[in-house]
Amino acid sequence: MAEKKKITYEGLKKLEDELQDLKINRRKEVAEKIKEARELGDLSENAEYDAAKDEQRDIEARIEEIDKILKNVEVVDEDEVDLSKVSIGCKIILKDLEFDDELEFKIVGSTEANSLKGKISDESPVGRAINGKKVGDVVEVETQEGMIKYQIMQIQKS
């Protein structure tokens, strides 16, 4: 059996909300678009109909994808995160030892990663390198630009 993916409660809630929106609102909207396009006549040359059917396929594919994710997740209780080491659900501050920059990230499951919002996956190169490490530990991460050394400065509740 496949290993369960870990996810924060926030990530779970976001997926559940998206799934509900897709099933209730988006399905209804696309069904209406298909109905309106059918009323325009000949379906063989009806771009609106084709576009609506494509949108319907995309919605159904995303619903199926979210269902699969939700059936195979383990929710991490962020209130019970062990702050003695890096794990999903904690916020960390890393120091780039080459450039002396500090970076702040929240460690999340792969389905909720968003580097623009400071959320990195536990399965990313940095996430894998720091997972289970403690404050003060130095890790090396292989990136496209070469090896980068980080020191773990703080581990906090997110």
Short mmCIF file of N, CA, C and O in Angstrom, two decimals, residues 52-111:
data_model
loop_
_atom_site.label_atom_id
_atom_site.label_comp_id
_atom_site.label_asym_id
_atom_site.label_seq_id
_atom_site.Cartn_x
_atom_site.Cartn_y
_atom_site.Cartn_z
N ALA A 52 -16.89 24.50 -23.53
CA ALA A 52 -17.60 24.10 -22.32
C ALA A 52 -17.35 22.63 -21.99
O ALA A 52 -17.17 22.27 -20.82
N LYS A 53 -17.31 21.78 -23.01
CA LYS A 53 -17.03 20.36 -22.78
C LYS A 53 -15.59 20.17 -22.26
O LYS A 53 -15.34 19.34 -21.39
N ASP A 54 -14.64 20.95 -22.81
CA ASP A 54 -13.26 20.89 -22.32
C ASP A 54 -13.19 21.32 -20.86
O ASP A 54 -12.50 20.71 -20.05
N GLU A 55 -13.91 22.39 -20.54
CA GLU A 55 -13.93 22.87 -19.15
C GLU A 55 -14.54 21.82 -18.23
O GLU A 55 -14.04 21.58 -17.13
N GLN A 56 -15.59 21.15 -18.71
CA GLN A 56 -16.22 20.10 -17.92
C GLN A 56 -15.23 18.95 -17.66
O GLN A 56 -15.14 18.45 -16.54
N ARG A 57 -14.47 18.58 -18.67
CA ARG A 57 -13.46 17.53 -18.51
C ARG A 57 -12.41 17.94 -17.49
O ARG A 57 -11.99 17.14 -16.65
N ASP A 58 -11.97 19.19 -17.56
CA ASP A 58 -10.97 19.69 -16.61
C ASP A 58 -11.49 19.66 -15.17
O ASP A 58 -10.77 19.29 -14.24
N ILE A 59 -12.74 20.06 -15.00
CA ILE A 59 -13.35 20.07 -13.67
C ILE A 59 -13.44 18.64 -13.12
O ILE A 59 -13.07 18.38 -11.97
N GLU A 60 -13.90 17.72 -13.95
CA GLU A 60 -14.03 16.33 -13.50
C GLU A 60 -12.67 15.72 -13.19
O GLU A 60 -12.52 14.97 -12.23
N ALA A 61 -11.65 16.07 -13.97
CA ALA A 61 -10.30 15.56 -13.71
C ALA A 61 -9.77 16.10 -12.39
O ALA A 61 -9.14 15.36 -11.61
N ARG A 62 -10.03 17.37 -12.11
CA ARG A 62 -9.56 17.96 -10.84
C ARG A 62 -10.31 17.36 -9.66
O ARG A 62 -9.70 17.09 -8.61
N ILE A 63 -11.60 17.10 -9.82
CA ILE A 63 -12.38 16.45 -8.75
C ILE A 63 -11.78 15.07 -8.45
O ILE A 63 -11.57 14.71 -7.30
N GLU A 64 -11.49 14.33 -9.50
CA GLU A 64 -10.91 12.99 -9.33
C GLU A 64 -9.53 13.08 -8.65
O GLU A 64 -9.22 12.29 -7.76
N GLU A 65 -8.73 14.07 -9.05
CA GLU A 65 -7.40 14.26 -8.46
C GLU A 65 -7.50 14.57 -6.96
O GLU A 65 -6.79 13.99 -6.15
N ILE A 66 -8.40 15.48 -6.61
CA ILE A 66 -8.57 15.85 -5.19
C ILE A 66 -9.09 14.66 -4.38
O ILE A 66 -8.63 14.41 -3.27
N ASP A 67 -10.04 13.91 -4.96
CA ASP A 67 -10.55 12.72 -4.27
C ASP A 67 -9.42 11.74 -3.96
O ASP A 67 -9.33 11.20 -2.86
N LYS A 68 -8.52 11.52 -4.94
CA LYS A 68 -7.39 10.61 -4.73
C LYS A 68 -6.47 11.13 -3.63
O LYS A 68 -6.00 10.37 -2.80
N ILE A 69 -6.21 12.43 -3.64
CA ILE A 69 -5.34 13.03 -2.62
C ILE A 69 -5.96 12.84 -1.24
O ILE A 69 -5.29 12.40 -0.30
N LEU A 70 -7.25 13.16 -1.12
CA LEU A 70 -7.91 13.11 0.18
C LEU A 70 -8.01 11.69 0.73
O LEU A 70 -8.04 11.50 1.95
N LYS A 71 -8.05 10.69 -0.14
CA LYS A 71 -8.13 9.31 0.31
C LYS A 71 -6.78 8.80 0.81
O LYS A 71 -6.72 7.75 1.43
N ASN A 72 -5.72 9.53 0.53
CA ASN A 72 -4.37 9.05 0.86
C ASN A 72 -3.56 10.09 1.63
O ASN A 72 -2.40 10.28 1.36
N VAL A 73 -4.22 10.78 2.58
CA VAL A 73 -3.48 11.77 3.37
C VAL A 73 -3.56 11.46 4.86
O VAL A 73 -4.48 10.83 5.34
N GLU A 74 -2.55 11.95 5.54
CA GLU A 74 -2.51 11.92 6.99
C GLU A 74 -2.40 13.37 7.44
O GLU A 74 -1.47 14.08 7.05
N VAL A 75 -3.36 13.82 8.23
CA VAL A 75 -3.37 15.21 8.68
C VAL A 75 -2.44 15.37 9.87
O VAL A 75 -2.51 14.62 10.84
N VAL A 76 -1.56 16.37 9.76
CA VAL A 76 -0.62 16.67 10.83
C VAL A 76 -1.26 17.72 11.73
O VAL A 76 -1.65 18.78 11.27
N ASP A 77 -1.36 17.40 13.02
CA ASP A 77 -1.90 18.35 13.99
C ASP A 77 -0.77 19.31 14.37
O ASP A 77 0.17 18.94 15.06
N GLU A 78 -0.87 20.54 13.87
CA GLU A 78 0.20 21.51 14.07
C GLU A 78 0.40 21.87 15.54
O GLU A 78 1.47 22.32 15.92
N ASP A 79 -0.62 21.67 16.36
CA ASP A 79 -0.47 21.95 17.80
C ASP A 79 0.38 20.90 18.48
O ASP A 79 0.88 21.11 19.59
N GLU A 80 0.53 19.74 17.85
CA GLU A 80 1.29 18.65 18.46
C GLU A 80 2.65 18.45 17.78
O GLU A 80 3.31 17.44 18.00
N VAL A 81 3.08 19.39 16.95
CA VAL A 81 4.35 19.28 16.26
C VAL A 81 5.50 19.35 17.27
O VAL A 81 5.52 20.19 18.16
N ASP A 82 6.45 18.44 17.12
CA ASP A 82 7.64 18.39 17.98
C ASP A 82 8.60 19.48 17.50
O ASP A 82 9.17 19.37 16.43
N LEU A 83 8.76 20.53 18.30
CA LEU A 83 9.60 21.66 17.90
C LEU A 83 11.09 21.44 18.16
O LEU A 83 11.90 22.32 17.94
N SER A 84 11.45 20.23 18.60
CA SER A 84 12.88 19.95 18.80
C SER A 84 13.56 19.58 17.49
O SER A 84 14.78 19.55 17.42
N LYS A 85 12.76 19.29 16.47
CA LYS A 85 13.32 18.95 15.16
C LYS A 85 12.38 19.42 14.06
O LYS A 85 11.18 19.64 14.29
N VAL A 86 12.91 19.57 12.86
CA VAL A 86 12.13 20.05 11.71
C VAL A 86 11.17 18.96 11.25
O VAL A 86 11.56 17.80 11.09
N SER A 87 9.90 19.33 11.06
CA SER A 87 8.89 18.41 10.54
C SER A 87 7.76 19.22 9.92
O SER A 87 7.71 20.45 10.03
N ILE A 88 6.85 18.52 9.27
CA ILE A 88 5.70 19.18 8.66
C ILE A 88 4.91 19.92 9.72
O ILE A 88 4.69 19.41 10.81
N GLY A 89 4.49 21.13 9.38
CA GLY A 89 3.67 21.92 10.29
C GLY A 89 4.45 22.95 11.08
O GLY A 89 3.86 23.76 11.77
N CYS A 90 5.77 22.95 10.96
CA CYS A 90 6.53 23.95 11.71
C CYS A 90 7.05 25.03 10.77
O CYS A 90 7.14 24.85 9.56
N LYS A 91 7.37 26.15 11.37
CA LYS A 91 7.98 27.26 10.63
C LYS A 91 9.45 27.27 11.01
O LYS A 91 9.79 27.10 12.18
N ILE A 92 10.29 27.43 10.02
CA ILE A 92 11.72 27.40 10.30
C ILE A 92 12.41 28.64 9.74
O ILE A 92 11.93 29.24 8.78
N ILE A 93 13.50 28.98 10.37
CA ILE A 93 14.35 30.06 9.86
C ILE A 93 15.71 29.43 9.56
O ILE A 93 16.32 28.82 10.43
N LEU A 94 16.10 29.55 8.30
CA LEU A 94 17.38 29.03 7.83
C LEU A 94 18.30 30.19 7.53
O LEU A 94 17.86 31.25 7.09
N LYS A 95 19.59 29.97 7.73
CA LYS A 95 20.58 30.97 7.36
C LYS A 95 21.40 30.39 6.21
O LYS A 95 21.96 29.30 6.33
N ASP A 96 21.42 31.12 5.09
CA ASP A 96 22.27 30.76 3.96
C ASP A 96 23.69 31.15 4.35
O ASP A 96 23.99 32.33 4.50
N LEU A 97 24.55 30.17 4.55
CA LEU A 97 25.88 30.43 5.07
C LEU A 97 26.79 31.14 4.07
O LEU A 97 27.75 31.80 4.47
N GLU A 98 26.51 31.03 2.78
CA GLU A 98 27.33 31.71 1.79
C GLU A 98 27.01 33.19 1.71
O GLU A 98 27.89 34.04 1.67
N PHE A 99 25.72 33.52 1.69
CA PHE A 99 25.30 34.91 1.51
C PHE A 99 24.86 35.58 2.80
O PHE A 99 24.48 36.75 2.81
N ASP A 100 24.86 34.84 3.91
CA ASP A 100 24.48 35.36 5.21
C ASP A 100 23.05 35.91 5.22
O ASP A 100 22.75 36.89 5.89
N ASP A 101 22.17 35.28 4.41
CA ASP A 101 20.75 35.66 4.36
C ASP A 101 19.95 34.73 5.24
O ASP A 101 20.27 33.54 5.36
N GLU A 102 18.86 35.25 5.84
CA GLU A 102 17.95 34.39 6.57
C GLU A 102 16.69 34.19 5.75
O GLU A 102 16.17 35.13 5.14
N LEU A 103 16.23 32.96 5.72
CA LEU A 103 15.04 32.58 4.98
C LEU A 103 14.04 31.97 5.94
O LEU A 103 14.43 31.19 6.81
N GLU A 104 12.77 32.29 5.77
CA GLU A 104 11.73 31.74 6.64
C GLU A 104 10.77 30.93 5.79
O GLU A 104 10.31 31.39 4.75
N PHE A 105 10.50 29.69 6.22
CA PHE A 105 9.61 28.79 5.50
C PHE A 105 8.68 28.09 6.46
O PHE A 105 9.03 27.87 7.62
N LYS A 106 7.55 27.68 5.93
CA LYS A 106 6.69 26.74 6.64
C LYS A 106 6.83 25.42 5.90
O LYS A 106 6.79 25.39 4.67
N ILE A 107 7.03 24.34 6.64
CA ILE A 107 7.16 23.02 6.03
C ILE A 107 5.76 22.42 5.92
O ILE A 107 5.04 22.31 6.92
N VAL A 108 5.39 22.07 4.70
CA VAL A 108 4.06 21.53 4.42
C VAL A 108 4.17 20.26 3.58
O VAL A 108 5.25 19.94 3.08
N GLY A 109 3.05 19.58 3.41
CA GLY A 109 3.01 18.42 2.53
C GLY A 109 3.11 18.86 1.07
O GLY A 109 2.88 20.02 0.73
N SER A 110 3.45 17.92 0.21
CA SER A 110 3.70 18.25 -1.20
C SER A 110 2.49 18.83 -1.91
O SER A 110 2.63 19.62 -2.84
N THR A 111 1.28 18.48 -1.49
CA THR A 111 0.09 18.96 -2.18
C THR A 111 -0.22 20.43 -1.87
O THR A 111 -1.02 21.04 -2.57
#
